[in-house]
mmCIF file with all atom_site columns, C-alpha atoms in Angstrom:
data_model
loop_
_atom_site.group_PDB
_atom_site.id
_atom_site.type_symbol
_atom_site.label_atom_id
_atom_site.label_alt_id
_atom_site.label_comp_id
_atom_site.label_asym_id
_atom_site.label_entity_id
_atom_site.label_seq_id
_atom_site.pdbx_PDB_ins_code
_atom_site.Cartn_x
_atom_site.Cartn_y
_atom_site.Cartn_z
_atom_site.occupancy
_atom_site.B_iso_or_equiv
_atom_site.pdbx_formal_charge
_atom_site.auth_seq_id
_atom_site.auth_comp_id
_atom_site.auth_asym_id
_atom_site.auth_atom_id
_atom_site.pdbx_PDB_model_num
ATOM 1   C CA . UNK A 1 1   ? -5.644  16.394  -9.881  1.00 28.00 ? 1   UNK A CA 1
ATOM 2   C CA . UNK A 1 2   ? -7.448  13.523  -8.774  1.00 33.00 ? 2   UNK A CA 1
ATOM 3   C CA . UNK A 1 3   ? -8.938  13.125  -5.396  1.00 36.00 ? 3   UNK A CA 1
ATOM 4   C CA . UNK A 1 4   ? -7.688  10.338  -3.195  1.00 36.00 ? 4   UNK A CA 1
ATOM 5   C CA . UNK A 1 5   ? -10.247 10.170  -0.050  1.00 38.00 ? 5   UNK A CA 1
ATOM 6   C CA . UNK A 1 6   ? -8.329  7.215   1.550   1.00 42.00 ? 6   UNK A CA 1
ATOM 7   C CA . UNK A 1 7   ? -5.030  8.583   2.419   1.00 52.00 ? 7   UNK A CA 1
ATOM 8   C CA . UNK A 1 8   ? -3.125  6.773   4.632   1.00 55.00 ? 8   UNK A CA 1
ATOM 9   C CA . UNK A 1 9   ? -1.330  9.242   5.766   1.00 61.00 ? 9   UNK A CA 1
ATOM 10  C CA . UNK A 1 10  ? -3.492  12.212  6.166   1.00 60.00 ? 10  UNK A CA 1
ATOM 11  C CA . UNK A 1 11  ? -2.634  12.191  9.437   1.00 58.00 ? 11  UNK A CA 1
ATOM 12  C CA . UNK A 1 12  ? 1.122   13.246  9.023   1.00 61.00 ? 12  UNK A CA 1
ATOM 13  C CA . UNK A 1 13  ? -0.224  16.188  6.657   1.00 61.00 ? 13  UNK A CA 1
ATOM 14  C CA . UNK A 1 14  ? -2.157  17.498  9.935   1.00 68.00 ? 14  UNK A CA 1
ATOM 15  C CA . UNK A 1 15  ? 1.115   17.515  12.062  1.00 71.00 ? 15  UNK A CA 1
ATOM 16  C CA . UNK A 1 16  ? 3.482   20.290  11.053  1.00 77.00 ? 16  UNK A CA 1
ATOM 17  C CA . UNK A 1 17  ? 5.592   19.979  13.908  1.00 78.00 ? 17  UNK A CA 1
ATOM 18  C CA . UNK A 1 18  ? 6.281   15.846  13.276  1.00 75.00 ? 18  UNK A CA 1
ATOM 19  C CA . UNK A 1 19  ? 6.119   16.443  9.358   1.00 78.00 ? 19  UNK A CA 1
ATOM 20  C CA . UNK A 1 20  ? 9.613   18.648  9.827   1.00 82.00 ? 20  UNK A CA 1
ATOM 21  C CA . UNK A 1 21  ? 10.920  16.005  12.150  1.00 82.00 ? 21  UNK A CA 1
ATOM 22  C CA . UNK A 1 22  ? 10.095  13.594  9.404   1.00 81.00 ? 22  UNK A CA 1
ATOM 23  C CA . UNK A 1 23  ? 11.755  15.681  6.538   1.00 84.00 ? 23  UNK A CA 1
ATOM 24  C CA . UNK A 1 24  ? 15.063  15.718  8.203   1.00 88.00 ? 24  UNK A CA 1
ATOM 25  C CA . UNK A 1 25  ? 15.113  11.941  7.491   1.00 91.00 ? 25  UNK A CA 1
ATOM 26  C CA . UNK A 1 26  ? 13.065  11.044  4.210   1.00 92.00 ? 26  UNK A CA 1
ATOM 27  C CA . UNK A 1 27  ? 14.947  10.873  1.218   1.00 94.00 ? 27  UNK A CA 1
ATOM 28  C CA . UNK A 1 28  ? 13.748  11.108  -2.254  1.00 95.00 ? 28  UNK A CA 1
ATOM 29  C CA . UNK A 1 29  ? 13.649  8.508   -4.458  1.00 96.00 ? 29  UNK A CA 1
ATOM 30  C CA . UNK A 1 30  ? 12.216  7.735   -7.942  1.00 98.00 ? 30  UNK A CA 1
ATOM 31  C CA . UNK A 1 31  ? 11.351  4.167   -9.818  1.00 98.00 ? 31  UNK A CA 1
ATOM 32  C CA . UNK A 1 32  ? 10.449  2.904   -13.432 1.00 98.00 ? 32  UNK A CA 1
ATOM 33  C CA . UNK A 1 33  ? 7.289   1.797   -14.201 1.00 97.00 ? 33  UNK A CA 1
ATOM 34  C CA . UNK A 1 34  ? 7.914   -2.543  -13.636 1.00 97.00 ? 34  UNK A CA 1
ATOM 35  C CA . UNK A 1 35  ? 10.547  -1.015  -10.918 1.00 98.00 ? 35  UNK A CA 1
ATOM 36  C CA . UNK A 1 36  ? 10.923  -3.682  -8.123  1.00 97.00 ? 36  UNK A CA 1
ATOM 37  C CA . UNK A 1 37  ? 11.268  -2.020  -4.994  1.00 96.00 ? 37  UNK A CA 1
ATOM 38  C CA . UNK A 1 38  ? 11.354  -3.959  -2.340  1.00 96.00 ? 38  UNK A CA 1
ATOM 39  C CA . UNK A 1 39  ? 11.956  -7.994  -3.633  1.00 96.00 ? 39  UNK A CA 1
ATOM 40  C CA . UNK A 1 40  ? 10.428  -11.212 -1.410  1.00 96.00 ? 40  UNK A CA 1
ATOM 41  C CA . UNK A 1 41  ? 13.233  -13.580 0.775   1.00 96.00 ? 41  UNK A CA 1
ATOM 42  C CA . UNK A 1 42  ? 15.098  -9.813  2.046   1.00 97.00 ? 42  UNK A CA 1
ATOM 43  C CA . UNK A 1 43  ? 14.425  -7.833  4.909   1.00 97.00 ? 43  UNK A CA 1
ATOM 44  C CA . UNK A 1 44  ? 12.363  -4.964  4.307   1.00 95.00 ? 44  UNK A CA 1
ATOM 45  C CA . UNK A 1 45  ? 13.988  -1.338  5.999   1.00 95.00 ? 45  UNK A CA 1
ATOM 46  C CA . UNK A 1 46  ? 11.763  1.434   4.491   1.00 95.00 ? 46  UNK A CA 1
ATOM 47  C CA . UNK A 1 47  ? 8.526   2.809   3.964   1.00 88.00 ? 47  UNK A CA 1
ATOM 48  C CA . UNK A 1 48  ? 7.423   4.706   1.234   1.00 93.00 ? 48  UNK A CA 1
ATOM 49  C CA . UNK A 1 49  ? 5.463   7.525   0.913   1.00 90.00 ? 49  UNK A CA 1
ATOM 50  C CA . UNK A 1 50  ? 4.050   8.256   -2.328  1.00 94.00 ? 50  UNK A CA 1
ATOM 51  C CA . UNK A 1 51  ? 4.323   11.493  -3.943  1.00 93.00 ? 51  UNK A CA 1
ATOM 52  C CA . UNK A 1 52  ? 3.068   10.405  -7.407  1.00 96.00 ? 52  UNK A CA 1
ATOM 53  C CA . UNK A 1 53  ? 2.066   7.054   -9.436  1.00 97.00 ? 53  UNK A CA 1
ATOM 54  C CA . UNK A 1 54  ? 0.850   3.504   -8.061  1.00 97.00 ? 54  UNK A CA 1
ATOM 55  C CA . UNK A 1 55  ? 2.431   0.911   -6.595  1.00 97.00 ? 55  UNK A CA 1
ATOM 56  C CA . UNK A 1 56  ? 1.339   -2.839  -5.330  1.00 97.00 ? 56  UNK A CA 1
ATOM 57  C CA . UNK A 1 57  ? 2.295   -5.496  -3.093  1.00 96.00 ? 57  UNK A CA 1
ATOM 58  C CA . UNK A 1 58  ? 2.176   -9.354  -4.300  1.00 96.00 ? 58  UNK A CA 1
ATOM 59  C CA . UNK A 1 59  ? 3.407   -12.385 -3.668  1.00 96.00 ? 59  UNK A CA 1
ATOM 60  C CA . UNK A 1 60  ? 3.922   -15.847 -5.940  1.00 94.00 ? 60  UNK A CA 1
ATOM 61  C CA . UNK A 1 61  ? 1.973   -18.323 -5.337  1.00 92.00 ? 61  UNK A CA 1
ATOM 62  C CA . UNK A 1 62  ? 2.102   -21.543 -7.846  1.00 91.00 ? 62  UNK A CA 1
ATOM 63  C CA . UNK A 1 63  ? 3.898   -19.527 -10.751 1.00 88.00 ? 63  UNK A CA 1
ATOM 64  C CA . UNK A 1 64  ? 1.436   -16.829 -10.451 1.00 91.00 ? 64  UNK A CA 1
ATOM 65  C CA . UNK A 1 65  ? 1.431   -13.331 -9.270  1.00 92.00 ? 65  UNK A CA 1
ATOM 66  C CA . UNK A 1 66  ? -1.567  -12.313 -6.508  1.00 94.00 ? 66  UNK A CA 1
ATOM 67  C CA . UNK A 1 67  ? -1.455  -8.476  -5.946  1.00 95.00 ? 67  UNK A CA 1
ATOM 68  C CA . UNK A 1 68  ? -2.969  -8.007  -2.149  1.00 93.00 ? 68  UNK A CA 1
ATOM 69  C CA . UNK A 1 69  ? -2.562  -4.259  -1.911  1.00 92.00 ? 69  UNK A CA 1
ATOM 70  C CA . UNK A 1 70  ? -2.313  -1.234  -3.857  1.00 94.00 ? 70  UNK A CA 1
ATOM 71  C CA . UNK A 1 71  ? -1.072  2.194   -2.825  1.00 93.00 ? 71  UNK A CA 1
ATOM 72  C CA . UNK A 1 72  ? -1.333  5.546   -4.541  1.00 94.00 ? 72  UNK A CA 1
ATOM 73  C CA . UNK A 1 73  ? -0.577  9.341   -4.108  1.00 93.00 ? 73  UNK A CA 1
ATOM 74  C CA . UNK A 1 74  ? -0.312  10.102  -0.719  1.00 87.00 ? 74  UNK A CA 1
ATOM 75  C CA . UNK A 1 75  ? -0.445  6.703   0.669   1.00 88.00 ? 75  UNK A CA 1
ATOM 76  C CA . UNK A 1 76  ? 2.313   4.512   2.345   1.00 88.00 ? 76  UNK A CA 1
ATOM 77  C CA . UNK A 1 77  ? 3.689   1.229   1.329   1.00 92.00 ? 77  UNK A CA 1
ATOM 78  C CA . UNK A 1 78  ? 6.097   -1.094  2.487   1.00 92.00 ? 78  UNK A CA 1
ATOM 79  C CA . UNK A 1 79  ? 6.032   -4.867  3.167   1.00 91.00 ? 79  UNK A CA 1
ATOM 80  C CA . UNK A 1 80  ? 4.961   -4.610  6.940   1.00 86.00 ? 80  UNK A CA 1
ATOM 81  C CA . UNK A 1 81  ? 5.346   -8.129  7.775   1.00 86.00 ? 81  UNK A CA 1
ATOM 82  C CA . UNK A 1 82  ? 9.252   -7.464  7.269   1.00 91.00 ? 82  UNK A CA 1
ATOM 83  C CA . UNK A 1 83  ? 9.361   -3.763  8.505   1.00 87.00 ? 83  UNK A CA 1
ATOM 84  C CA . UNK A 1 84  ? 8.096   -4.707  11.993  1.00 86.00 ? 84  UNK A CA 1
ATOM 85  C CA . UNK A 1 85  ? 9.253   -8.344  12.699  1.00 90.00 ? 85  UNK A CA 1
ATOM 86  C CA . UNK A 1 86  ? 12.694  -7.736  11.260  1.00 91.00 ? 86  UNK A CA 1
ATOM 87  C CA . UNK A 1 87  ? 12.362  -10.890 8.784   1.00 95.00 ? 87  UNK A CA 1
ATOM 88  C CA . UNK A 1 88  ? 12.714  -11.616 5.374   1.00 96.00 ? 88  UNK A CA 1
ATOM 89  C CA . UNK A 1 89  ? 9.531   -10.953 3.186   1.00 95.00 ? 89  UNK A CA 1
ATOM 90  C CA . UNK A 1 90  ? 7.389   -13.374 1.572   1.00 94.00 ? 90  UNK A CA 1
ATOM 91  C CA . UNK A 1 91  ? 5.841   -9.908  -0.353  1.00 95.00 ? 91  UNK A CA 1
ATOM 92  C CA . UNK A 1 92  ? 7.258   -7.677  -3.739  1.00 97.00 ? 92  UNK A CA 1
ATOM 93  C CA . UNK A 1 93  ? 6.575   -4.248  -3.954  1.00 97.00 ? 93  UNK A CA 1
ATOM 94  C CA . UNK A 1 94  ? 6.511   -3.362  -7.740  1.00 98.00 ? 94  UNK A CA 1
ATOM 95  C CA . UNK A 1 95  ? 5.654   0.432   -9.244  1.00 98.00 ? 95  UNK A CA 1
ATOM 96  C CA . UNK A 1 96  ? 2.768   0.164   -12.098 1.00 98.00 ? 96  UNK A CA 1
ATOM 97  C CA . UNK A 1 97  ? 3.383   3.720   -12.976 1.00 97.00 ? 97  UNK A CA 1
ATOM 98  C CA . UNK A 1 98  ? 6.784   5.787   -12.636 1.00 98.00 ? 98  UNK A CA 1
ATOM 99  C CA . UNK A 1 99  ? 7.010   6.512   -8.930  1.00 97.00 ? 99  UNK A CA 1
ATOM 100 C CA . UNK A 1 100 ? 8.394   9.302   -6.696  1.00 97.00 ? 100 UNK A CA 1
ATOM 101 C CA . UNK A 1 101 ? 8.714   8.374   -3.037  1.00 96.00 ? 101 UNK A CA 1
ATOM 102 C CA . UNK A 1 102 ? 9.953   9.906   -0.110  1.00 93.00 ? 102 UNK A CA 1
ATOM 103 C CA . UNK A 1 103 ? 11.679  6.640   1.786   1.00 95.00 ? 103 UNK A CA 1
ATOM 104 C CA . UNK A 1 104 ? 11.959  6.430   5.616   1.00 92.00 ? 104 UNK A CA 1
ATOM 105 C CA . UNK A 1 105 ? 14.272  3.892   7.055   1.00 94.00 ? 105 UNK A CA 1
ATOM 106 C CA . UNK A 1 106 ? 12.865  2.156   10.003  1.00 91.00 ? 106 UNK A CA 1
ATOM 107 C CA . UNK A 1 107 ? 15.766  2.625   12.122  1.00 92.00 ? 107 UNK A CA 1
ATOM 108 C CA . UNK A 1 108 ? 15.291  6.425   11.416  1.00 92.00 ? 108 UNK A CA 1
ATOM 109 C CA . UNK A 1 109 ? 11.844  6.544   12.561  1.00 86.00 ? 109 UNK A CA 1
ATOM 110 C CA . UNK A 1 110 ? 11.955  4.740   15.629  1.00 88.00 ? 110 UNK A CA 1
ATOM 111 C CA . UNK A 1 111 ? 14.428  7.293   16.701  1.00 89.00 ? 111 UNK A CA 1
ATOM 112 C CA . UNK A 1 112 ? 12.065  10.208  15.757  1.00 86.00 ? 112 UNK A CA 1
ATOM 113 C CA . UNK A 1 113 ? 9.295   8.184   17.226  1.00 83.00 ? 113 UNK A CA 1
ATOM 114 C CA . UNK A 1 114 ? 11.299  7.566   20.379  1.00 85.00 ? 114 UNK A CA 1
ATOM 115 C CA . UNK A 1 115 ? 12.399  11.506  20.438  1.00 85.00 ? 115 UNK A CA 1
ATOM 116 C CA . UNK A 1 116 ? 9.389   13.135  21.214  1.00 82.00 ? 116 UNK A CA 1
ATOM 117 C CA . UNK A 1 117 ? 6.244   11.058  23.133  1.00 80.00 ? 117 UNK A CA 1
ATOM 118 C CA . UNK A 1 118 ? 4.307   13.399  21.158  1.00 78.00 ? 118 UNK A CA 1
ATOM 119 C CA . UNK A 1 119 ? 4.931   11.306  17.801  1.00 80.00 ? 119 UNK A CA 1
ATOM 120 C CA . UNK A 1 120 ? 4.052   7.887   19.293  1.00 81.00 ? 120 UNK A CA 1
ATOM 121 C CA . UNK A 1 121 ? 0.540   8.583   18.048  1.00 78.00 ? 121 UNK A CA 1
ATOM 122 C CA . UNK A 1 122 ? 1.778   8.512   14.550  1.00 77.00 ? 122 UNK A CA 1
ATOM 123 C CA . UNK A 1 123 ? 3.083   5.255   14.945  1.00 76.00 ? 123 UNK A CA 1
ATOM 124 C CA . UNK A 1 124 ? -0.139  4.137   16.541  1.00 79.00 ? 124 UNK A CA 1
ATOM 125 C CA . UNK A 1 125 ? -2.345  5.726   14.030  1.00 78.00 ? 125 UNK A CA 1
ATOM 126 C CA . UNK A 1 126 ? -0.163  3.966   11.444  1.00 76.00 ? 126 UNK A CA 1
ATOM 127 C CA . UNK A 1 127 ? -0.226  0.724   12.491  1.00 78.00 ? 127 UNK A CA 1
ATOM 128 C CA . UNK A 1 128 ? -3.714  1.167   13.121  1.00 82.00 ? 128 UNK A CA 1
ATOM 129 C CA . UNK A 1 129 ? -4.249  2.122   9.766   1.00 79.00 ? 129 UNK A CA 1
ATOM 130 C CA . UNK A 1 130 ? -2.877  -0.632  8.499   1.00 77.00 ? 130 UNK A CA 1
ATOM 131 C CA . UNK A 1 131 ? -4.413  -3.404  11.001  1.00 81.00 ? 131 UNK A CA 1
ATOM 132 C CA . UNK A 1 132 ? -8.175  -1.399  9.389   1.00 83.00 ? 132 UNK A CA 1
ATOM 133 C CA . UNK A 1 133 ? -7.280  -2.302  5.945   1.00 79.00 ? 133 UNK A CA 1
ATOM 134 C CA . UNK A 1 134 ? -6.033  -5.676  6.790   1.00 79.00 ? 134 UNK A CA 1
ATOM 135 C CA . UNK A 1 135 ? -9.154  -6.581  8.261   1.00 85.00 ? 135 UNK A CA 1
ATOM 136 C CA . UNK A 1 136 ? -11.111 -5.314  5.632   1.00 81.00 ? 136 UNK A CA 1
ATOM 137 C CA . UNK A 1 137 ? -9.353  -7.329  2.819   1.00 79.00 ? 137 UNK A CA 1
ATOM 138 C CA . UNK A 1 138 ? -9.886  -10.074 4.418   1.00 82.00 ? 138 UNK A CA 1
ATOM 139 C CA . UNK A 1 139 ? -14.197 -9.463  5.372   1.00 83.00 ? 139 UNK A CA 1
ATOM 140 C CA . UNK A 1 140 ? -13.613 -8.212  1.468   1.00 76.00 ? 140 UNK A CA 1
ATOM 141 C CA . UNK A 1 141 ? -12.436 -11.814 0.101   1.00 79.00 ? 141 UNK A CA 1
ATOM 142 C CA . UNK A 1 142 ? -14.528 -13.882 2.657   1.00 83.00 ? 142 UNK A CA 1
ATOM 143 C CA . UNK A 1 143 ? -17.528 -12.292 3.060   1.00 87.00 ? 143 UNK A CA 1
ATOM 144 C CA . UNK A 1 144 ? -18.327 -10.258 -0.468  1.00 90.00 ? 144 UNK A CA 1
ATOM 145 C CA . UNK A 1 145 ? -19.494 -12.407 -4.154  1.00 91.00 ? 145 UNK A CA 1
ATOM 146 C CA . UNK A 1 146 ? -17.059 -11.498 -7.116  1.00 90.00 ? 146 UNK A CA 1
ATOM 147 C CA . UNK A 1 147 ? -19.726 -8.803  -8.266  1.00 92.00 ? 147 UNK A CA 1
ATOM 148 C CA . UNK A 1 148 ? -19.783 -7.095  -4.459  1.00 93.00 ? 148 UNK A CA 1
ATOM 149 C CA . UNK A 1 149 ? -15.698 -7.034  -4.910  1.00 92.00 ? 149 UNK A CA 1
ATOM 150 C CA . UNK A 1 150 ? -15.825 -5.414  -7.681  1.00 93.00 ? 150 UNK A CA 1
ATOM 151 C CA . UNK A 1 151 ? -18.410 -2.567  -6.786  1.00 93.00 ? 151 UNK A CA 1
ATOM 152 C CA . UNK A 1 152 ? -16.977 -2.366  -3.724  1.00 92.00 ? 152 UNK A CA 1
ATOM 153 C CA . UNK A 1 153 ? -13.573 -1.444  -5.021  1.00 92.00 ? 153 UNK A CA 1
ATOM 154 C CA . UNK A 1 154 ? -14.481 0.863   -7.995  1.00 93.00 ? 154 UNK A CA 1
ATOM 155 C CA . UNK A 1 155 ? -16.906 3.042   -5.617  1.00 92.00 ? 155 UNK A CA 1
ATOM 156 C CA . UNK A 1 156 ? -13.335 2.921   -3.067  1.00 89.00 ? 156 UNK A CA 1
ATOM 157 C CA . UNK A 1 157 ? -10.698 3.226   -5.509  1.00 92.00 ? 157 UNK A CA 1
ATOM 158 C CA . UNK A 1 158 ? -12.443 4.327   -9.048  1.00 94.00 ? 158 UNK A CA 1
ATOM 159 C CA . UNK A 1 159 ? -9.011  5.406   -10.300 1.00 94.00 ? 159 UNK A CA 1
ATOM 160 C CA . UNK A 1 160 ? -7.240  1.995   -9.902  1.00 95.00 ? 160 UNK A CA 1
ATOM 161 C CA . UNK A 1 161 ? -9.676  1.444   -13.308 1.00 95.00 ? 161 UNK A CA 1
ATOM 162 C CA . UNK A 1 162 ? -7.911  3.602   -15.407 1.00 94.00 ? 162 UNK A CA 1
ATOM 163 C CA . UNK A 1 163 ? -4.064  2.895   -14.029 1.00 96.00 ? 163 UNK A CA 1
ATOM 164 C CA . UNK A 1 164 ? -3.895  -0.294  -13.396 1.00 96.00 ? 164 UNK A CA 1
ATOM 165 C CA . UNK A 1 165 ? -4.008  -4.110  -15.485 1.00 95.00 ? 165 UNK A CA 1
ATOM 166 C CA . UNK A 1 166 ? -7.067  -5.771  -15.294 1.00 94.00 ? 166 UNK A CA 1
ATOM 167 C CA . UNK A 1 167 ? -4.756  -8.626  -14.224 1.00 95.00 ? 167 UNK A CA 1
ATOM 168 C CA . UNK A 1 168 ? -3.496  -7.030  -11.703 1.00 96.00 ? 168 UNK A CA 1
ATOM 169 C CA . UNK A 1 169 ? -6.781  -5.565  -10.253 1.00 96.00 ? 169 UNK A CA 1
ATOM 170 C CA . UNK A 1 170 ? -8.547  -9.246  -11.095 1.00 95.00 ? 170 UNK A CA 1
ATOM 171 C CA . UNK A 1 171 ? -5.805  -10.900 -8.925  1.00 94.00 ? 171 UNK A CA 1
ATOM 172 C CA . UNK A 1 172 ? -6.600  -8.481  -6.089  1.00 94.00 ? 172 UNK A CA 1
ATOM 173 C CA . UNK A 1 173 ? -10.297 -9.088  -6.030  1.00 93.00 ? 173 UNK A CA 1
ATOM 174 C CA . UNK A 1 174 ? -9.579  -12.977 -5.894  1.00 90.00 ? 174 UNK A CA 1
ATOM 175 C CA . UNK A 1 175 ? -10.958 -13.514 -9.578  1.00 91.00 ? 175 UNK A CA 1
ATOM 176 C CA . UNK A 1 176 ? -10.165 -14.460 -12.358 1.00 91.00 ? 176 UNK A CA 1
ATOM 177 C CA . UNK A 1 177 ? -9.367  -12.363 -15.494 1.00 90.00 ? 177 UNK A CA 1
ATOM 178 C CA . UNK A 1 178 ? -12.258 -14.218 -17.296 1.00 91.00 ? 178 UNK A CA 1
ATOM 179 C CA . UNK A 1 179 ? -14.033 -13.664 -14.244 1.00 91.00 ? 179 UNK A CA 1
ATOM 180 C CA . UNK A 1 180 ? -12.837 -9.970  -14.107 1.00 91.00 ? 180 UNK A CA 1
ATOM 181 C CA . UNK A 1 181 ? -13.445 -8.909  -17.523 1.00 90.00 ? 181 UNK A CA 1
ATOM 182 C CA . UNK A 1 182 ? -17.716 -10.872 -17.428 1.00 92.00 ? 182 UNK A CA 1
ATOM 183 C CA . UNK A 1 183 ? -18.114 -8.492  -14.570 1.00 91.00 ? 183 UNK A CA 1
ATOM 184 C CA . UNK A 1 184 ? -16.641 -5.508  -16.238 1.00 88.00 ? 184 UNK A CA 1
ATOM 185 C CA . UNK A 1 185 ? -18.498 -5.797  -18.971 1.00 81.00 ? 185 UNK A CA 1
ATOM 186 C CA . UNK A 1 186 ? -22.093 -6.190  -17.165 1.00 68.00 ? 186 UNK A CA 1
#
């Protein structure tokens, strides 16, 4: 098994008591590789939690696909712009490997969330999870050369390298494939 050091959700794993709240209201759920699973212009009403395989969050922009966010075994994804204002998405969630999820609804876990003051921390720590890794992407695309992108990314992610396009990865680091491949080849 490969080790995944930035779990998103580590956090849940360390609360047995809000973990068994949470089980009474995941569901499983499976997708193809290429599975769309959440689709842009729709309201998004789930989160994902990822059991096994990748998945990634894009958007079109000019006929072209631009991945902005990639989430793997024991990580969360969703498009959050959708989950939290209640509006249709401008993002796609598609899995690059066959995926198993356990799916939470949003209306389900406000009501655990609301149930128990205890669990507003996980909402918290989730949300600040996700403002942390927001923030870095963008310091990562503003502040960072093509080559610092790249490092950066294999030292935090090494196994996106082996399961995942070079298009897809390229896109997320703001390059181009040319771009992408000169530096992978250095």
């Amino acid at each position: 098994m490969i080790d995944y050091p930035h779990k998103n959700i580590s956090f849940l794993l360390e609360n047995p008591e809000l973990m068994g709240a949470l089980q009474e209201i995941m569901t499983v759920r499976s997708f193809s590789k290429h599975d769309i699973i959440h689709e842009a212009g729709t309201i998004c009403n789930n989160f994902y939690i990822i059991t096994s395989g990748i998945a990634r969050v894009f958007y079109y922009k000019e006929d072209k696909d631009i991945t902005v966010h990639f989430s793997a075994e024991q990580e969360s994804i969703t498009s959050i712009d959708s989950l939290i204002q209640r509006k249709k998405s401008k993002y796609n969630i598609q899995a690059l490997e066959d995926l198993n999820t356990f799916v939470i609804n949003i209306n389900d876990i406000e009501e655990v969330l609301e149930s128990n003051p205890k669990y507003e921390r996980f909402g918290r720590l989730f949300l600040q999870q996700i403002y942390i890794e927001l923030v870095e992407r963008i310091e990562y695309i503003q502040l960072h050369t093509a080559q610092e992108r790249y490092n950066i990314l294999l030292n935090k992610k090494p196994y996106l390298f082996q399961r995942v396009s070079s298009k897809h990865i390229a896109s997320f680091l703001g390059m181009t494939p040319e771009t992408f491949s000169r530096i992978r080849g250095k």
